[in-house]
JSON list of C-alpha atoms in Angstrom, two decimals:
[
{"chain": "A", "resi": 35, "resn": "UNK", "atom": "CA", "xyz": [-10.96, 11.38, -7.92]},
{"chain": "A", "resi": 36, "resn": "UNK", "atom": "CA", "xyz": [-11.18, 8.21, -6.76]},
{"chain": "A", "resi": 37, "resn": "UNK", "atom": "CA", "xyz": [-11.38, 7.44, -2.82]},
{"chain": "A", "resi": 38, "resn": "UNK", "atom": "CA", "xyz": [-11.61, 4.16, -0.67]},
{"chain": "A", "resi": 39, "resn": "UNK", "atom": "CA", "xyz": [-13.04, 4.83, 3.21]},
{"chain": "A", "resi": 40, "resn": "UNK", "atom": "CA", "xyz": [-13.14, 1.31, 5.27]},
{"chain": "A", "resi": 41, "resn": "UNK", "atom": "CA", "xyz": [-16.03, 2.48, 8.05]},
{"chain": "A", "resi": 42, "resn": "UNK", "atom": "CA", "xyz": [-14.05, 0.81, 11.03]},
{"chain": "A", "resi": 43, "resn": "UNK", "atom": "CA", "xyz": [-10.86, 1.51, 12.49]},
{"chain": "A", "resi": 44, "resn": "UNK", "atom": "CA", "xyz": [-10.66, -0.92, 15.02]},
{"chain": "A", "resi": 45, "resn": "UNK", "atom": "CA", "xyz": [-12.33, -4.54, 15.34]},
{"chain": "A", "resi": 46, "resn": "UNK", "atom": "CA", "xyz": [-11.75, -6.36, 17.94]},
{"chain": "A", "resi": 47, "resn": "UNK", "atom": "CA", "xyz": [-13.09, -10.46, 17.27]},
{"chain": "A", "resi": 48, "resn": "UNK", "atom": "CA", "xyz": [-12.40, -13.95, 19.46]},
{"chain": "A", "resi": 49, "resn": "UNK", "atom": "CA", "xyz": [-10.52, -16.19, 18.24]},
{"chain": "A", "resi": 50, "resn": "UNK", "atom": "CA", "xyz": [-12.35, -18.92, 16.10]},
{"chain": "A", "resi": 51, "resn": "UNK", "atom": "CA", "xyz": [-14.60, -16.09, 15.31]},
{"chain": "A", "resi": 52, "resn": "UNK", "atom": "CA", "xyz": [-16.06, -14.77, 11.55]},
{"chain": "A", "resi": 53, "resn": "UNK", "atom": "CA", "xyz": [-14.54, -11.65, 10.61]},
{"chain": "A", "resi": 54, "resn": "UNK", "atom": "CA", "xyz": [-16.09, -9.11, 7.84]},
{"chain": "A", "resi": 55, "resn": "UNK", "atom": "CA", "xyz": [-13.76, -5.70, 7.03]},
{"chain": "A", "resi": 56, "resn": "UNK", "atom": "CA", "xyz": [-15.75, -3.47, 4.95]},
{"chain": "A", "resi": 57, "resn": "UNK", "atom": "CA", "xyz": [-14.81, -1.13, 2.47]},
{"chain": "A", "resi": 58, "resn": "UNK", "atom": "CA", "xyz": [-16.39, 0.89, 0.04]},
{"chain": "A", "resi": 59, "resn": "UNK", "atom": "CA", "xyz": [-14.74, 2.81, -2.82]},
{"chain": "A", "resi": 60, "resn": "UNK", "atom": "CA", "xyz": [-15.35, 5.69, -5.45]},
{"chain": "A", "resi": 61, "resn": "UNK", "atom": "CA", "xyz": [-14.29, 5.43, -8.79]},
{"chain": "A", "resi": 62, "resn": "UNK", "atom": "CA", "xyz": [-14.96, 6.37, -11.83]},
{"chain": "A", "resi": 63, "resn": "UNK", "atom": "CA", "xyz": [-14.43, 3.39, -14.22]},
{"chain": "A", "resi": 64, "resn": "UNK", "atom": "CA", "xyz": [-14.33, -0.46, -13.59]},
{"chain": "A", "resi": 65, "resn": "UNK", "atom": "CA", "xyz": [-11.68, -0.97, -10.36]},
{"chain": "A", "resi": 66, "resn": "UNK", "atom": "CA", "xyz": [-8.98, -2.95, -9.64]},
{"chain": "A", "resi": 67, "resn": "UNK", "atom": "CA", "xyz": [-9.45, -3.40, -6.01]},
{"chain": "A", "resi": 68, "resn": "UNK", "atom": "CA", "xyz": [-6.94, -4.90, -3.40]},
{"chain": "A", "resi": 69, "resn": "UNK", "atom": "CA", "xyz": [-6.61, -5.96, 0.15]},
{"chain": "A", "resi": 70, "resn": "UNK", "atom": "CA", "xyz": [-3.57, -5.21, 2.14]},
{"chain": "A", "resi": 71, "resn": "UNK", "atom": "CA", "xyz": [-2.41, -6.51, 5.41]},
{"chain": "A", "resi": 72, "resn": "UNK", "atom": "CA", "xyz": [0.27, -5.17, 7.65]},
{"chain": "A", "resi": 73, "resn": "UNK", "atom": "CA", "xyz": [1.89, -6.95, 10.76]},
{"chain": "A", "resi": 74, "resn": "UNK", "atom": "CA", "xyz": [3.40, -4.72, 12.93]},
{"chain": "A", "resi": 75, "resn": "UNK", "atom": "CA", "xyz": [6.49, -3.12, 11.91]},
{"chain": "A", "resi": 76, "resn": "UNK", "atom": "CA", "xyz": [6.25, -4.76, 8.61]},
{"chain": "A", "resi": 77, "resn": "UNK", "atom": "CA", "xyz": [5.59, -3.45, 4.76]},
{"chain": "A", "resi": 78, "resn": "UNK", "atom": "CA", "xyz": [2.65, -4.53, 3.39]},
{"chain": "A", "resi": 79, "resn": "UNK", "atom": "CA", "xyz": [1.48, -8.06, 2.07]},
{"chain": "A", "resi": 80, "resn": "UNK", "atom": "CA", "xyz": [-1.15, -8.78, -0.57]},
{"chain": "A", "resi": 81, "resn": "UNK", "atom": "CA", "xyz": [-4.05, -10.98, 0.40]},
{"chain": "A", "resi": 82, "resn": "UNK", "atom": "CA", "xyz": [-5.97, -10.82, -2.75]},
{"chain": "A", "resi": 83, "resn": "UNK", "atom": "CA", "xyz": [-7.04, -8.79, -5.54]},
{"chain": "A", "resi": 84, "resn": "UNK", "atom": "CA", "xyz": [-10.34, -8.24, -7.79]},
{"chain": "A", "resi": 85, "resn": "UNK", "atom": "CA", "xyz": [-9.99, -7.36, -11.66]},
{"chain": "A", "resi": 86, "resn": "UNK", "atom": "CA", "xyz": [-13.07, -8.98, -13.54]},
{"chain": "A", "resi": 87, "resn": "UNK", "atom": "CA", "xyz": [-14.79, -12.13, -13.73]},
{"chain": "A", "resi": 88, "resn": "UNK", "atom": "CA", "xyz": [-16.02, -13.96, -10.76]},
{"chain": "A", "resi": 89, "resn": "UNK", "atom": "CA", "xyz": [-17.25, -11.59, -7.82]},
{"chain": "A", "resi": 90, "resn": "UNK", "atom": "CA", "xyz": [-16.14, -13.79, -4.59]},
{"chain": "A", "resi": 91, "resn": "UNK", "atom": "CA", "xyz": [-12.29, -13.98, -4.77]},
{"chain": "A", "resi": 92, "resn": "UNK", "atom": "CA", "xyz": [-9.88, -16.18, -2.64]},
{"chain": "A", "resi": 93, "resn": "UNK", "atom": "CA", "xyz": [-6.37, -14.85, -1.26]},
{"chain": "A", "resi": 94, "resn": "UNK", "atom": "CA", "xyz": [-4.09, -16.11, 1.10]},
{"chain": "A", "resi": 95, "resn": "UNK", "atom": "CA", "xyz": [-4.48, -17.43, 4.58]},
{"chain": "A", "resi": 96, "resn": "UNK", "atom": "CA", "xyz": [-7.98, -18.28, 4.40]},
{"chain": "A", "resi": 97, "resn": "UNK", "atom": "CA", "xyz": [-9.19, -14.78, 3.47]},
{"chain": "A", "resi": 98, "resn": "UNK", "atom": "CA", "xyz": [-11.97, -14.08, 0.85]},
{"chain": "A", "resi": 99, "resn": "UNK", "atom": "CA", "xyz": [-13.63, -10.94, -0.58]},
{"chain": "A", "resi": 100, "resn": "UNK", "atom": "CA", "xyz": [-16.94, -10.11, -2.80]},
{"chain": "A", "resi": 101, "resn": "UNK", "atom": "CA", "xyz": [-17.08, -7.64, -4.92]},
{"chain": "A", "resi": 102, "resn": "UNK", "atom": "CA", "xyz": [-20.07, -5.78, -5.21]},
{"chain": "A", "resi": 103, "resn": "UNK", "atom": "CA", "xyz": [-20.92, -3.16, -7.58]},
{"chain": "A", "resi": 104, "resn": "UNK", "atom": "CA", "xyz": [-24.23, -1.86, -6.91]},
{"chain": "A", "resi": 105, "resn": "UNK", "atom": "CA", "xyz": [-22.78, -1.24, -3.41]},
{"chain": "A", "resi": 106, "resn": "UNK", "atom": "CA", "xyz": [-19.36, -0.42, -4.36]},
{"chain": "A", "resi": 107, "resn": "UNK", "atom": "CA", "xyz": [-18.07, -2.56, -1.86]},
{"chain": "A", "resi": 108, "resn": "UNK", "atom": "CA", "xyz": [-15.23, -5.03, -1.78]},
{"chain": "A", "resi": 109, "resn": "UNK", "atom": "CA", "xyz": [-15.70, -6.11, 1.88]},
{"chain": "A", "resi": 110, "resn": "UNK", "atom": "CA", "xyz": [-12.98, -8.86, 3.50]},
{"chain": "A", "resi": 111, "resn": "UNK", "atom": "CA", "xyz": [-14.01, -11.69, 5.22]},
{"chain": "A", "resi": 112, "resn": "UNK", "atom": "CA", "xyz": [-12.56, -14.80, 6.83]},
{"chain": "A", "resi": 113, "resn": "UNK", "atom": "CA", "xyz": [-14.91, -17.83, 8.62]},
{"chain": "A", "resi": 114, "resn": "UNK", "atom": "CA", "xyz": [-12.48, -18.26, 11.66]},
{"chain": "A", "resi": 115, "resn": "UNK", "atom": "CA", "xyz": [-10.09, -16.12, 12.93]},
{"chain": "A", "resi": 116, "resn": "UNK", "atom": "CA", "xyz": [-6.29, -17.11, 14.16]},
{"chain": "A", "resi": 117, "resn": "UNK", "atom": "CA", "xyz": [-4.65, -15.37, 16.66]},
{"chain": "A", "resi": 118, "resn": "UNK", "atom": "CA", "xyz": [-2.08, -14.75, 14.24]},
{"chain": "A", "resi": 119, "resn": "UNK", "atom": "CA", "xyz": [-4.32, -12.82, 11.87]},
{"chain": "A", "resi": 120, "resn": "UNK", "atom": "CA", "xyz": [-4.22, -9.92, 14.56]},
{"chain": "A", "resi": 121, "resn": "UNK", "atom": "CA", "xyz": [-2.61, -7.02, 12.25]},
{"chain": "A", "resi": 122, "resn": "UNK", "atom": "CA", "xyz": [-3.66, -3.57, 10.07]},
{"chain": "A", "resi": 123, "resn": "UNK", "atom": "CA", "xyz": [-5.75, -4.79, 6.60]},
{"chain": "A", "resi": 124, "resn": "UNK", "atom": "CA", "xyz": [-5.80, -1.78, 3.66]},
{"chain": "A", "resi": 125, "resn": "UNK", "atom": "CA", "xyz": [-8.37, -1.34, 1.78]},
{"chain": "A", "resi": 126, "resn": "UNK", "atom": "CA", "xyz": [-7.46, -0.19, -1.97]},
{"chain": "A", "resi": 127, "resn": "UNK", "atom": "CA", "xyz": [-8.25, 0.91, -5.99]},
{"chain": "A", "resi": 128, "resn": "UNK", "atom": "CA", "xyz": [-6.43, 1.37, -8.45]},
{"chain": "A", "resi": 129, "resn": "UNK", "atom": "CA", "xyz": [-6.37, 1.03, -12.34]},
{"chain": "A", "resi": 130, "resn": "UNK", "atom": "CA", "xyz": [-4.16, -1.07, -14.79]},
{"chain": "A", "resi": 131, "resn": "UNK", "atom": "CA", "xyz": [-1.69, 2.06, -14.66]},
{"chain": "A", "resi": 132, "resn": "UNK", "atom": "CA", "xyz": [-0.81, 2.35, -11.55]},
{"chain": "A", "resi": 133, "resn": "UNK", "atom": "CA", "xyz": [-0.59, 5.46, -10.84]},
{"chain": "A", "resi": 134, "resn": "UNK", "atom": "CA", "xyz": [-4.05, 6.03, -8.80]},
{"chain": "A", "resi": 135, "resn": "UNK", "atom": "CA", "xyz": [-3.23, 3.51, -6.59]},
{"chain": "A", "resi": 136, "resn": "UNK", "atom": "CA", "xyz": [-5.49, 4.94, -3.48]},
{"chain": "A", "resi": 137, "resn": "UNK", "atom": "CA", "xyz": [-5.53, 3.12, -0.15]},
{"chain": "A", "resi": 138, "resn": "UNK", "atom": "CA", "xyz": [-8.01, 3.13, 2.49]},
{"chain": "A", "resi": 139, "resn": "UNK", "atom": "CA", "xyz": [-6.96, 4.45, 5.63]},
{"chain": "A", "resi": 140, "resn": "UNK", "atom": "CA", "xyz": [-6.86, 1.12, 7.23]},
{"chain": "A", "resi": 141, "resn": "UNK", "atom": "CA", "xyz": [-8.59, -1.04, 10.08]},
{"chain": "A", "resi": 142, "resn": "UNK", "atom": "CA", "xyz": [-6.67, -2.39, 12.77]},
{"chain": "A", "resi": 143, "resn": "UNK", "atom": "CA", "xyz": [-7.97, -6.41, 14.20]},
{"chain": "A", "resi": 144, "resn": "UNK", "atom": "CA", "xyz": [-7.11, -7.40, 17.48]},
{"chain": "A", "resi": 145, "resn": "UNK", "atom": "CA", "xyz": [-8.05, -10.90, 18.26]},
{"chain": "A", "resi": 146, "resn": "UNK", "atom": "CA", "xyz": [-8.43, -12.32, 21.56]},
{"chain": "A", "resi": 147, "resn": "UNK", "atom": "CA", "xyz": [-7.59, -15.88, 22.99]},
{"chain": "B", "resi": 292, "resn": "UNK", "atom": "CA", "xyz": [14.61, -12.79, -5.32]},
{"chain": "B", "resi": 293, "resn": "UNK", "atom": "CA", "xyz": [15.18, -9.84, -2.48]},
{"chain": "B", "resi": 294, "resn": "UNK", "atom": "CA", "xyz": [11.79, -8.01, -4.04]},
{"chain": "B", "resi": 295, "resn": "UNK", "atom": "CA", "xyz": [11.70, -4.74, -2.65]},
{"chain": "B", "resi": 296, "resn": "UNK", "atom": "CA", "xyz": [14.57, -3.60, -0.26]},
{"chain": "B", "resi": 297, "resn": "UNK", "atom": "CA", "xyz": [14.91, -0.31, 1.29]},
{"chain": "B", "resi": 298, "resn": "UNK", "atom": "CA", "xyz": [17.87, 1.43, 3.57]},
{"chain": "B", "resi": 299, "resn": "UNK", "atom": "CA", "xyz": [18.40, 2.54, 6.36]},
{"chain": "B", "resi": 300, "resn": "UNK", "atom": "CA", "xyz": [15.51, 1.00, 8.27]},
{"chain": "B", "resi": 301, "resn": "UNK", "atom": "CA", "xyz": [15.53, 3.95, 10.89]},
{"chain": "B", "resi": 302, "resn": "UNK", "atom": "CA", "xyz": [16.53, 7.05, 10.54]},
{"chain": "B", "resi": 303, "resn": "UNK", "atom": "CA", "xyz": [16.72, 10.25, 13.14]},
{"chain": "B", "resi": 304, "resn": "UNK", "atom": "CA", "xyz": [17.21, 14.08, 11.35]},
{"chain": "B", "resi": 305, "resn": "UNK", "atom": "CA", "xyz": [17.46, 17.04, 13.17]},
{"chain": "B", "resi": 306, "resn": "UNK", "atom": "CA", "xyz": [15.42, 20.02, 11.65]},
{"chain": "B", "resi": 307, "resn": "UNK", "atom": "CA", "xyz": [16.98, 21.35, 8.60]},
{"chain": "B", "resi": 308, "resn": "UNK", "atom": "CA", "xyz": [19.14, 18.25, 7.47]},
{"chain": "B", "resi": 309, "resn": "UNK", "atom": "CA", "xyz": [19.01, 16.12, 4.19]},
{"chain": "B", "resi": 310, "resn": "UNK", "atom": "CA", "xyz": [18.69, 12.83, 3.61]},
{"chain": "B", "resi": 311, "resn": "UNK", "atom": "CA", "xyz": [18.20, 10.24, 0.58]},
{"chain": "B", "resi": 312, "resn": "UNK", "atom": "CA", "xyz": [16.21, 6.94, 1.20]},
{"chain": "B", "resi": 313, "resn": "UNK", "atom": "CA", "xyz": [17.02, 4.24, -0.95]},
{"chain": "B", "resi": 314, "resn": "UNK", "atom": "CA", "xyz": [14.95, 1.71, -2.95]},
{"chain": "B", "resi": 315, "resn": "UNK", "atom": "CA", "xyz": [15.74, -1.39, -5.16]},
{"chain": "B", "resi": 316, "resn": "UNK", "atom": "CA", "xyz": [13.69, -3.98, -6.53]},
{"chain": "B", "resi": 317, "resn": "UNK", "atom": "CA", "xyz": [14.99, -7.28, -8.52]},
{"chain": "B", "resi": 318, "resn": "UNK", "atom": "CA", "xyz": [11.82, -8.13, -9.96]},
{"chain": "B", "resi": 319, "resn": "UNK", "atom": "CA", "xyz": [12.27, -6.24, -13.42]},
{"chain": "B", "resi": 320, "resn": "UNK", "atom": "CA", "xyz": [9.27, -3.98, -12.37]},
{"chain": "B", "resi": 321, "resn": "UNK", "atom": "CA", "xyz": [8.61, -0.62, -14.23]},
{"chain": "B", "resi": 322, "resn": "UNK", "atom": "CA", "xyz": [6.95, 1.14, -11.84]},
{"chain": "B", "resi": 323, "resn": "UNK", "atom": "CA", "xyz": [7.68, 2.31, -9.01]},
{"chain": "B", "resi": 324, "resn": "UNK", "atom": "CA", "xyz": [6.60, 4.15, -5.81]},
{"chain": "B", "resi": 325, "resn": "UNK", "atom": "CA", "xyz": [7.53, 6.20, -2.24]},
{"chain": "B", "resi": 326, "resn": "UNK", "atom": "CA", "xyz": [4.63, 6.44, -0.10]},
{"chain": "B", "resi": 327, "resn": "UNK", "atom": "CA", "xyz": [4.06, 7.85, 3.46]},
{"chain": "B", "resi": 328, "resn": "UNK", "atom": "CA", "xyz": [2.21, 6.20, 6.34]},
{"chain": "B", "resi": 329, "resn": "UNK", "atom": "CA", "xyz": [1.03, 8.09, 9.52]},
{"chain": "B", "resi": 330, "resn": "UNK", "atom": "CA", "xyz": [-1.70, 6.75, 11.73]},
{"chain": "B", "resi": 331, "resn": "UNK", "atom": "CA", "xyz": [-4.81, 7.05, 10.93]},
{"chain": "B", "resi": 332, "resn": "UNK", "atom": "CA", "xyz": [-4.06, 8.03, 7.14]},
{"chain": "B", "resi": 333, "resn": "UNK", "atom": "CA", "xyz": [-3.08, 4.88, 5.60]},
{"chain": "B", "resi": 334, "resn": "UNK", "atom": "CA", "xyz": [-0.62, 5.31, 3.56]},
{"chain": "B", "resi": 335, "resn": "UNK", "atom": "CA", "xyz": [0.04, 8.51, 0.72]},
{"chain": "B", "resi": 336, "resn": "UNK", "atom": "CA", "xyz": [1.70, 8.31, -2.28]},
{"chain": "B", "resi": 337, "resn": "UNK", "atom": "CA", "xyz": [4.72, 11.03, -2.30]},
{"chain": "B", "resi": 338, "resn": "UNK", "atom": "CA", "xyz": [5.86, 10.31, -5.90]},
{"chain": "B", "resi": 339, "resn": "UNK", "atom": "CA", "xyz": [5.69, 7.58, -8.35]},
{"chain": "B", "resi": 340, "resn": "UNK", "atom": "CA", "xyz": [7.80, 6.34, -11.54]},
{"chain": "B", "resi": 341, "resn": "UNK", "atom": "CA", "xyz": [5.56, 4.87, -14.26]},
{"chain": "B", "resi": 342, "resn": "UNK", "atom": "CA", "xyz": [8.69, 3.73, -16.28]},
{"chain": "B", "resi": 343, "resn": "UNK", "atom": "CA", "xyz": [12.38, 4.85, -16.40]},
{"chain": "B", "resi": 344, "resn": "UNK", "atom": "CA", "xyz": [13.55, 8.30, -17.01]},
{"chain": "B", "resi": 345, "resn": "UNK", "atom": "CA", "xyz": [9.66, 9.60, -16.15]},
{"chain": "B", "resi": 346, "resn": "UNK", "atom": "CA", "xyz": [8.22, 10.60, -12.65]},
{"chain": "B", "resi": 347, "resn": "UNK", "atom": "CA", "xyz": [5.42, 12.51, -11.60]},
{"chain": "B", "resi": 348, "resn": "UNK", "atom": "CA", "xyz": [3.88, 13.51, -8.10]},
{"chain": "B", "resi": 349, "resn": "UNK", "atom": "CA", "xyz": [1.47, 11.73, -6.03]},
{"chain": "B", "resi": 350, "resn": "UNK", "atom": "CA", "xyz": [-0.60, 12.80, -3.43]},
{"chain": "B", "resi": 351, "resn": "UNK", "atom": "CA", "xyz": [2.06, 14.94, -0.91]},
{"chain": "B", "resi": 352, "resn": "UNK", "atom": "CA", "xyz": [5.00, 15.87, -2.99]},
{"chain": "B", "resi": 353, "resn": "UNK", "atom": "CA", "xyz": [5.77, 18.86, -1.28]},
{"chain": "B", "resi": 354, "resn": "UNK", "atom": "CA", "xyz": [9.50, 18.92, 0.59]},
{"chain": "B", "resi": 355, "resn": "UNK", "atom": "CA", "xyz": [10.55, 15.90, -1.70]},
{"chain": "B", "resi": 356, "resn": "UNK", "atom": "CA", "xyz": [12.47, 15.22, -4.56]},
{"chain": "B", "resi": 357, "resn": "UNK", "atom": "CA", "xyz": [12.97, 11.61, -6.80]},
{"chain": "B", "resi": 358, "resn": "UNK", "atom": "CA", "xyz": [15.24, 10.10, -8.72]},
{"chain": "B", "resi": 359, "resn": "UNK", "atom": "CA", "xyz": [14.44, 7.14, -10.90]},
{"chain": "B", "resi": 360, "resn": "UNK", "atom": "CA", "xyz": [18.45, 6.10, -11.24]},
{"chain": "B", "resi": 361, "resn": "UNK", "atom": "CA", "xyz": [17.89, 3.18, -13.36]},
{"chain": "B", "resi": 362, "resn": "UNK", "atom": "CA", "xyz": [14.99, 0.52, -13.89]},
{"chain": "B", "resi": 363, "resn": "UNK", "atom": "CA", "xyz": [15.90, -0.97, -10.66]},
{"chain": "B", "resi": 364, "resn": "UNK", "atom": "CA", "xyz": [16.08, 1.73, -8.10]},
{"chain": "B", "resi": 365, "resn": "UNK", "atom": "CA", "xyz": [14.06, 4.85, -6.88]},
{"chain": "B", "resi": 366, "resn": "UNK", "atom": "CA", "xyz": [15.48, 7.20, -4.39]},
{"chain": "B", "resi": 367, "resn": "UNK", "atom": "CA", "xyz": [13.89, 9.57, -2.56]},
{"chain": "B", "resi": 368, "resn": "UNK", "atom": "CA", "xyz": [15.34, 12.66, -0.95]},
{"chain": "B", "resi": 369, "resn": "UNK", "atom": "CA", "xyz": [14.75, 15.32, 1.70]},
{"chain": "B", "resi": 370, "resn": "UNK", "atom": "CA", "xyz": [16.53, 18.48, 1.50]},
{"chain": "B", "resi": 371, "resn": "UNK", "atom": "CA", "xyz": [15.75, 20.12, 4.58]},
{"chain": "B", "resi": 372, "resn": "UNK", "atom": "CA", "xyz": [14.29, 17.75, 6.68]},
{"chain": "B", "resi": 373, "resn": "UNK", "atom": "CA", "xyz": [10.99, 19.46, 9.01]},
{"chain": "B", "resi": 374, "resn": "UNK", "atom": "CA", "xyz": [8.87, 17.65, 11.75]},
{"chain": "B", "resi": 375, "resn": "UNK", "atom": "CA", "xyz": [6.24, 16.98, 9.88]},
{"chain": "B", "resi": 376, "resn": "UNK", "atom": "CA", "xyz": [8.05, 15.01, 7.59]},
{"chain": "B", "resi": 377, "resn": "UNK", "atom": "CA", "xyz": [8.06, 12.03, 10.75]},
{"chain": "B", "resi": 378, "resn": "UNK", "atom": "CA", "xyz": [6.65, 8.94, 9.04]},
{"chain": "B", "resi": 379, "resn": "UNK", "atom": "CA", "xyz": [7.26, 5.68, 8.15]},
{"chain": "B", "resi": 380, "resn": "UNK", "atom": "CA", "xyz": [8.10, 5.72, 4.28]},
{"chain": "B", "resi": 381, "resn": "UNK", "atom": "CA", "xyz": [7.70, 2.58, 2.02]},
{"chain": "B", "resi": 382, "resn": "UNK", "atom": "CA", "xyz": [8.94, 1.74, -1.72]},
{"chain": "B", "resi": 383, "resn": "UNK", "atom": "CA", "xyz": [6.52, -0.23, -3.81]},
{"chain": "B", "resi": 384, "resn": "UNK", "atom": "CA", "xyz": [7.15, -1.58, -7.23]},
{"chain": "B", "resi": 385, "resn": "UNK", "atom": "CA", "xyz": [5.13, -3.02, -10.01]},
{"chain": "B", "resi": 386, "resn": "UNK", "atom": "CA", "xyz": [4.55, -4.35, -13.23]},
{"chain": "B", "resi": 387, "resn": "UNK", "atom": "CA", "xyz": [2.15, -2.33, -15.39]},
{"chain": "B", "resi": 388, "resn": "UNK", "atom": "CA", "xyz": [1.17, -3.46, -18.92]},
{"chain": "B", "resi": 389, "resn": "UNK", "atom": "CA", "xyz": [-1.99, -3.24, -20.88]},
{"chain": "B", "resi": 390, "resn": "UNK", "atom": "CA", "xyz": [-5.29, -3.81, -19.71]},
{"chain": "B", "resi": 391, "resn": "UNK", "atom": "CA", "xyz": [-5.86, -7.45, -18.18]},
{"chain": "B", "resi": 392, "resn": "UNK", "atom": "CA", "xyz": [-3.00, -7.67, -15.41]},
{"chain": "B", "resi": 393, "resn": "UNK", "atom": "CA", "xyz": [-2.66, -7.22, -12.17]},
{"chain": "B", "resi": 394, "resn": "UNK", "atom": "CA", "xyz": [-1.00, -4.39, -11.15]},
{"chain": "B", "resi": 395, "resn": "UNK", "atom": "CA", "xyz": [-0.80, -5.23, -7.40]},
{"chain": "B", "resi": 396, "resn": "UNK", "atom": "CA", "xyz": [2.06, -3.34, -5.56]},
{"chain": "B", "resi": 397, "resn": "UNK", "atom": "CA", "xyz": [4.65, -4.84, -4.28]},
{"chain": "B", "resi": 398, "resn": "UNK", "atom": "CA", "xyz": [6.15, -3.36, -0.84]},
{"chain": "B", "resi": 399, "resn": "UNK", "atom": "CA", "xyz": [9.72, -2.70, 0.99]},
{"chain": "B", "resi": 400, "resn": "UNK", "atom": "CA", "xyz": [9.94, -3.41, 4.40]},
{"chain": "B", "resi": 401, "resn": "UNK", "atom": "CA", "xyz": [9.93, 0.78, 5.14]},
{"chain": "B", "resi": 402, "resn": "UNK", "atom": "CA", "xyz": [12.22, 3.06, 6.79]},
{"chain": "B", "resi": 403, "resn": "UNK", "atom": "CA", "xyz": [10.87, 4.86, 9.94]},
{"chain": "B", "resi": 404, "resn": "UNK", "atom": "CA", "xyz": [11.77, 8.39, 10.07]},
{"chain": "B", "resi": 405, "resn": "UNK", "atom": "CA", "xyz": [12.02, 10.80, 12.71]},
{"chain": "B", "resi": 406, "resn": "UNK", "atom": "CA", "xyz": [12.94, 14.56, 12.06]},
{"chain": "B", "resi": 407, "resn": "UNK", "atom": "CA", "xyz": [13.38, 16.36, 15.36]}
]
């Protein structure tokens, strides 16, 4: 069965700051992988997503993530943090079906001024 | 385009009462999805709906039931409501086709639960 751990729970960065979320997964055949983020008392927003081809993707608000196999990592990453970027980013796999969609259990950025 | 909409957006049971949360997405999706959050877990699928007419349990299925009512909504329901059953509960839909798309989820804006 396929799993997804992301090693830190909290991260606390300045503002202006790099940022790196890891996350490493387990599965079985080539992954669709995902990152997540949550704002408080929100759903959950899609930053970007990894399917085939190049390894470095680009999402939204200035986020990018590699995806590397020999590691089995898919690790988030951003140059310079904004304040506003202070929220809960998921970690997840899935497959073309849909239905082993498996999250990570989350890591929660605080960013101070 | 709503997307994903879910009601209520807050909800207090007492122990032992039923309930029905509500999903709807405009988006044509044919999958669909109730999950859980609770801190620390991130979030567990309850029960999903690959297509219409079909679903199938997920991770935690135990205390609740689905309906898939039509293509557009997917309703989830507690019949006897216990404490552990406090959460936050989202609806996620999405469009699944052959291999080559992206079958990224797309989420409601959840309904916080509390069962005392």
């Amino acid at each position: 069965a396929q799993s997804v751990t992301q090693p830190d729970i909290h991260i606390t960065v300045s503002e202006g700051a790099s940022l790196e979320l890891r996350c490493n997964y387990s599965y079985g055949a080539t992954p669709y992988l995902f990152w997540y983020v949550q704002s408080p008392g929100q759903g959950l927003q899609l930053l970007l997503k990894y399917f085939s081809g190049d390894t470095l993707v680009q999402g939204i608000k200035g986020f990018e993530a590699e995806f590397k196999r020999s590691q089995s990592s898919f690790n988030l990453r951003k140059p310079s943090v904004h304040w506003s970027d202070a929220a809960e980013y998921f970690c997840a796999v899935g497959n073309n079906y849909g239905q082993n969609f498996v999250f990570g259990p989350g890591t929660r950025l605080s960013v101070l001024p | 385009n709503a997307g994903v909409t879910q009601t209520p957006k807050f909800q207090v049971l007492k122990t032992g009462q039923s309930m029905t949360l509500q999903c709807a997405q405009d988006m044509n999706h044919n999958s669909m999805y109730w999950y859980r959050q609770d801190p620390g877990m991130g979030l567990r699928l309850i029960y999903y709906s690959a297509s219409e007419g079909t679903t199938d349990k997920g991770e935690v299925p135990n205390g609740y039931n689905v309906s898939r009512l039509n293509k557009r909504e997917f309703s989830l329901r507690l019949e006897s409501a216990a404490p552990s059953q406090t959460s936050v509960y989202f609806c996620a839909s999405s469009i699944v086709s052959q291999v080559g798309s992206y079958n990224e989820q797309f989420f409601g804006p959840g309904t916080r639960l509390t069962v005392l």
